[in-house]
Amino acid sequence: MSPAADGAAASKRQAELLKQEGNSFFKKDRISAAIDAYTGAIALCQNVAVYWTNRALCYKRRNEWARVEEDCRMAIHYDSHSVKAHYMLGLALLNKQELAEGIKELEKSLELGRGAHPASYMVEEIWQELSKAKYIEWEGLSKMRFSQLHKLNATCKEALRNYNSLDNPAADVSEEHLNELDEVFREAAKADTPTEVPDHLCCKITLDVFRDPVITPSGITYERAVLLDHLNRVGKFDPVTREVLEPHQLISNLAVKEAVDVFLSEHGWAYKIR
């Protein structure tokens, strides 16, 4: 092995040791020491994404969101499939009030996380943060739509009065016509009025709207992470039918997933976590 190769290998070993030190410091809540260790690892091998995400996690603990963003962007540069990098970048962007971009990064991290570890705690954590952000987004859009509808309703009523006065200046618009107009605008506002999520879009175990639905051989659809947890902790059987069930038998229910996506896109209030 050439001297250059020997030096590179030694740098990698030293960087890994520093990462392990950083992990130990982080567990002990010695954040500054952890940052120093990860910084040392980065100096030796800057193209390893996990060193950047580990340091970003330290900055996240200290609410230094600008540094979280910087480190996560570097991590993504070296590994575009880093779940943690996209997740923490999303949080950093939300902290900057960049809602749309933050949601985009959280959605990317959720997609990657479901592909790698569908039942992991991190997928649930990402979903929780994404739901909060999507609900905030809906709230803002809902208020804007309500204001627009209110103004449009008033404008329509004024136009109706003006039109009615052309034939008879002393006459006013009938109450029936005004009520009909109000009903039109009530219908227009229905999508933004919280109701109940349809049962077929909710998991039979959690009773919450589906996030990653899977169907079993018995034809029943469950939330993937919840069902996998049941199979692991309780037993290899269907919670409802009690039939024998193995993880490899689960199939993504794309029809239900699409229906949920459509429903949530039209009823953002359903993102609110109960």
XYZ file of C-alpha atoms in Angstrom:
274
model
C 0.000 0.000 0.000
C 1.355 3.440 -0.939
C 2.126 6.084 1.715
C -0.826 8.145 0.457
C -3.189 5.190 0.818
C -1.797 4.476 4.283
C -2.414 8.086 5.269
C -5.979 8.024 3.965
C -6.755 4.810 5.829
C -5.296 6.243 9.030
C -7.433 9.383 8.611
C -10.555 7.276 8.223
C -9.763 5.271 11.351
C -9.083 8.423 13.337
C -12.267 10.044 12.038
C -14.309 7.021 13.143
C -12.740 7.163 16.589
C -13.646 10.830 16.831
C -17.198 10.052 15.766
C -17.467 7.429 18.500
C -16.133 9.936 21.022
C -18.687 12.461 19.800
C -21.478 9.914 20.212
C -20.346 9.211 23.770
C -20.209 12.923 24.602
C -23.650 13.470 23.089
C -25.194 10.710 25.203
C -23.726 12.381 28.285
C -25.186 15.721 27.150
C -21.700 17.181 26.693
C -22.743 18.965 23.510
C -19.736 21.258 23.093
C -17.337 18.321 23.406
C -19.419 16.334 20.925
C -19.299 19.203 18.429
C -15.508 19.371 18.756
C -15.211 15.634 18.150
C -17.462 15.664 15.086
C -15.645 18.741 13.757
C -12.399 16.816 14.044
C -13.909 13.896 12.146
C -15.131 16.246 9.416
C -11.662 17.794 9.114
C -10.227 14.332 8.473
C -12.992 12.960 6.205
C -15.409 15.648 5.120
C -17.182 13.458 2.570
C -18.849 11.265 5.244
C -22.407 12.535 5.602
C -23.028 11.078 9.051
C -20.347 13.309 10.596
C -22.256 16.356 9.342
C -25.652 15.073 10.519
C -24.252 14.170 13.937
C -22.892 17.673 14.360
C -26.161 19.115 13.060
C -27.982 17.151 15.760
C -25.785 18.853 18.355
C -26.599 22.279 16.921
C -30.286 21.303 16.902
C -30.035 20.516 20.609
C -28.711 24.071 21.113
C -31.315 25.606 18.759
C -28.585 26.942 16.465
C -30.732 26.499 13.388
C -28.508 28.346 10.904
C -25.713 25.881 11.645
C -28.145 22.970 11.489
C -29.092 24.087 7.991
C -25.477 24.462 6.886
C -24.437 21.028 8.125
C -27.519 19.309 6.716
C -26.951 20.829 3.283
C -23.379 19.533 3.377
C -24.626 16.084 4.436
C -27.114 16.014 1.557
C -24.330 17.061 -0.814
C -22.442 13.888 0.126
C -25.486 11.649 0.618
C -28.749 12.776 -0.987
C -30.574 9.852 0.670
C -29.794 10.846 4.246
C -33.081 10.709 6.140
C -31.727 12.674 9.102
C -30.238 15.397 6.906
C -33.485 16.053 5.040
C -35.441 15.886 8.297
C -33.315 18.351 10.226
C -33.014 20.631 7.195
C -36.808 20.680 7.062
C -36.972 21.671 10.728
C -34.364 24.395 10.203
C -36.315 25.839 7.278
C -39.557 25.786 9.279
C -37.722 27.658 12.016
C -36.899 30.330 9.385
C -40.621 30.495 8.511
C -39.877 28.973 5.094
C -42.945 26.751 5.335
C -43.173 25.416 1.784
C -39.489 24.486 1.558
C -39.521 23.005 5.059
C -42.514 20.816 4.198
C -40.778 19.701 1.006
C -37.733 18.512 2.973
C -39.870 16.759 5.601
C -41.804 14.971 2.859
C -38.532 13.861 1.293
C -37.228 12.540 4.621
C -40.519 10.705 5.232
C -40.345 9.090 1.806
C -36.748 7.973 2.385
C -37.472 6.822 5.926
C -40.431 4.693 4.898
C -38.305 3.023 2.263
C -35.462 2.208 4.649
C -37.081 1.635 8.048
C -40.907 1.869 7.819
C -41.477 0.946 11.473
C -38.742 3.099 13.018
C -39.385 5.736 15.661
C -37.923 8.357 13.326
C -40.592 7.823 10.662
C -43.233 8.542 13.314
C -41.314 11.606 14.510
C -41.026 12.926 10.957
C -44.748 12.390 10.379
C -45.590 14.270 13.565
C -43.528 17.285 12.489
C -44.841 17.134 8.931
C -48.434 17.005 10.191
C -47.872 20.095 12.343
C -46.361 21.978 9.405
C -49.123 20.927 6.999
C -51.768 21.964 9.529
C -50.123 25.373 9.945
C -50.024 25.685 6.163
C -53.722 24.820 5.949
C -54.587 27.317 8.699
C -52.903 30.135 6.796
C -54.531 29.227 3.492
C -57.901 28.670 5.174
C -57.871 32.129 6.749
C -56.941 33.660 3.417
C -59.725 31.779 1.606
C -62.249 32.765 4.288
C -61.307 36.422 3.906
C -61.559 36.190 0.123
C -64.949 34.474 0.270
C -66.243 37.049 2.771
C -65.187 39.915 0.508
C -66.563 38.207 -2.586
C -69.888 37.559 -0.842
C -70.182 41.239 0.106
C -69.247 42.282 -3.439
C -71.840 39.932 -4.952
C -74.557 41.249 -2.641
C -73.682 44.830 -3.547
C -73.735 43.963 -7.249
C -77.122 42.263 -6.788
C -78.507 45.351 -5.072
C -77.196 47.615 -7.819
C -78.660 45.390 -10.517
C -82.006 45.233 -8.731
C -82.154 49.036 -8.365
C -81.894 49.553 -12.128
C -85.575 48.714 -12.539
C -86.759 50.006 -9.202
C -84.383 52.290 -7.233
C -86.577 52.054 -4.131
C -86.684 48.256 -4.078
C -84.291 46.125 -2.084
C -82.986 42.626 -2.835
C -85.292 39.921 -1.522
C -84.253 37.989 1.569
C -84.613 34.776 -0.427
C -81.975 35.857 -2.953
C -79.577 36.908 -0.196
C -80.050 33.572 1.582
C -79.381 31.705 -1.652
C -76.177 33.663 -2.104
C -75.103 32.907 1.465
C -75.765 29.204 0.868
C -73.509 29.246 -2.200
C -70.650 30.656 -0.124
C -71.310 28.232 2.734
C -70.914 25.371 0.264
C -67.694 26.920 -1.018
C -66.311 27.023 2.529
C -67.167 23.406 3.381
C -63.741 22.017 2.475
C -62.222 24.186 5.211
C -64.772 23.142 7.839
C -63.454 20.355 10.122
C -65.717 17.315 10.336
C -64.883 13.618 10.741
C -62.375 11.706 8.639
C -64.210 8.875 6.785
C -63.775 5.493 8.486
C -62.287 3.838 5.396
C -59.374 6.299 5.551
C -58.546 5.441 9.174
C -56.620 2.541 10.708
C -58.719 0.076 12.714
C -56.091 0.032 15.471
C -55.086 3.689 15.857
C -58.367 5.162 14.568
C -56.206 7.883 12.982
C -55.972 8.757 9.299
C -53.681 6.380 7.395
C -50.094 7.404 6.755
C -48.625 4.263 5.208
C -51.487 1.759 4.746
C -50.869 -1.933 4.068
C -53.358 -4.658 3.281
C -53.237 -8.194 4.695
C -54.285 -11.443 2.955
C -57.575 -11.196 4.871
C -58.311 -7.942 3.027
C -58.072 -5.652 6.054
C -55.976 -2.485 5.831
C -53.798 -1.301 8.717
C -51.155 1.319 9.406
C -47.847 -0.341 8.475
C -45.754 0.675 11.505
C -48.524 -0.207 13.962
C -49.142 -3.621 12.399
C -45.418 -4.425 12.272
C -45.170 -3.497 15.946
C -48.113 -5.819 16.700
C -46.499 -8.683 14.792
C -43.235 -8.137 16.625
C -44.566 -7.629 20.157
C -47.843 -9.550 20.316
C -47.638 -12.310 17.754
C -47.667 -13.255 14.090
C -51.404 -12.986 13.520
C -53.936 -10.541 12.090
C -55.289 -8.357 14.959
C -58.874 -8.654 13.713
C -59.203 -12.070 12.038
C -56.514 -13.767 14.200
C -55.244 -15.526 11.064
C -51.516 -16.311 10.866
C -49.692 -13.324 9.383
C -46.046 -12.705 8.503
C -44.475 -9.286 7.710
C -43.601 -10.324 4.150
C -47.308 -10.818 3.421
C -48.106 -7.134 3.833
C -48.764 -5.209 0.624
C -48.947 -1.437 0.319
C -52.547 -0.371 -0.231
C -51.886 2.206 -2.919
C -55.585 2.852 -3.552
C -56.198 3.852 0.069
C -52.931 5.819 0.159
C -54.016 7.802 -2.891
C -57.468 8.381 -1.397
C -55.876 9.655 1.832
C -53.538 11.958 -0.091
C -56.473 13.421 -2.025
C -58.538 13.854 1.138
C -55.703 15.577 3.012
C -54.947 17.853 0.076
C -58.580 19.013 0.124
C -59.087 18.964 3.919
C -55.889 20.134 5.568
C -57.604 20.325 8.956
C -57.323 16.513 9.088
C -53.564 16.872 9.652
C -54.246 18.044 13.189
C -52.903 15.399 15.553
C -55.417 14.188 18.118
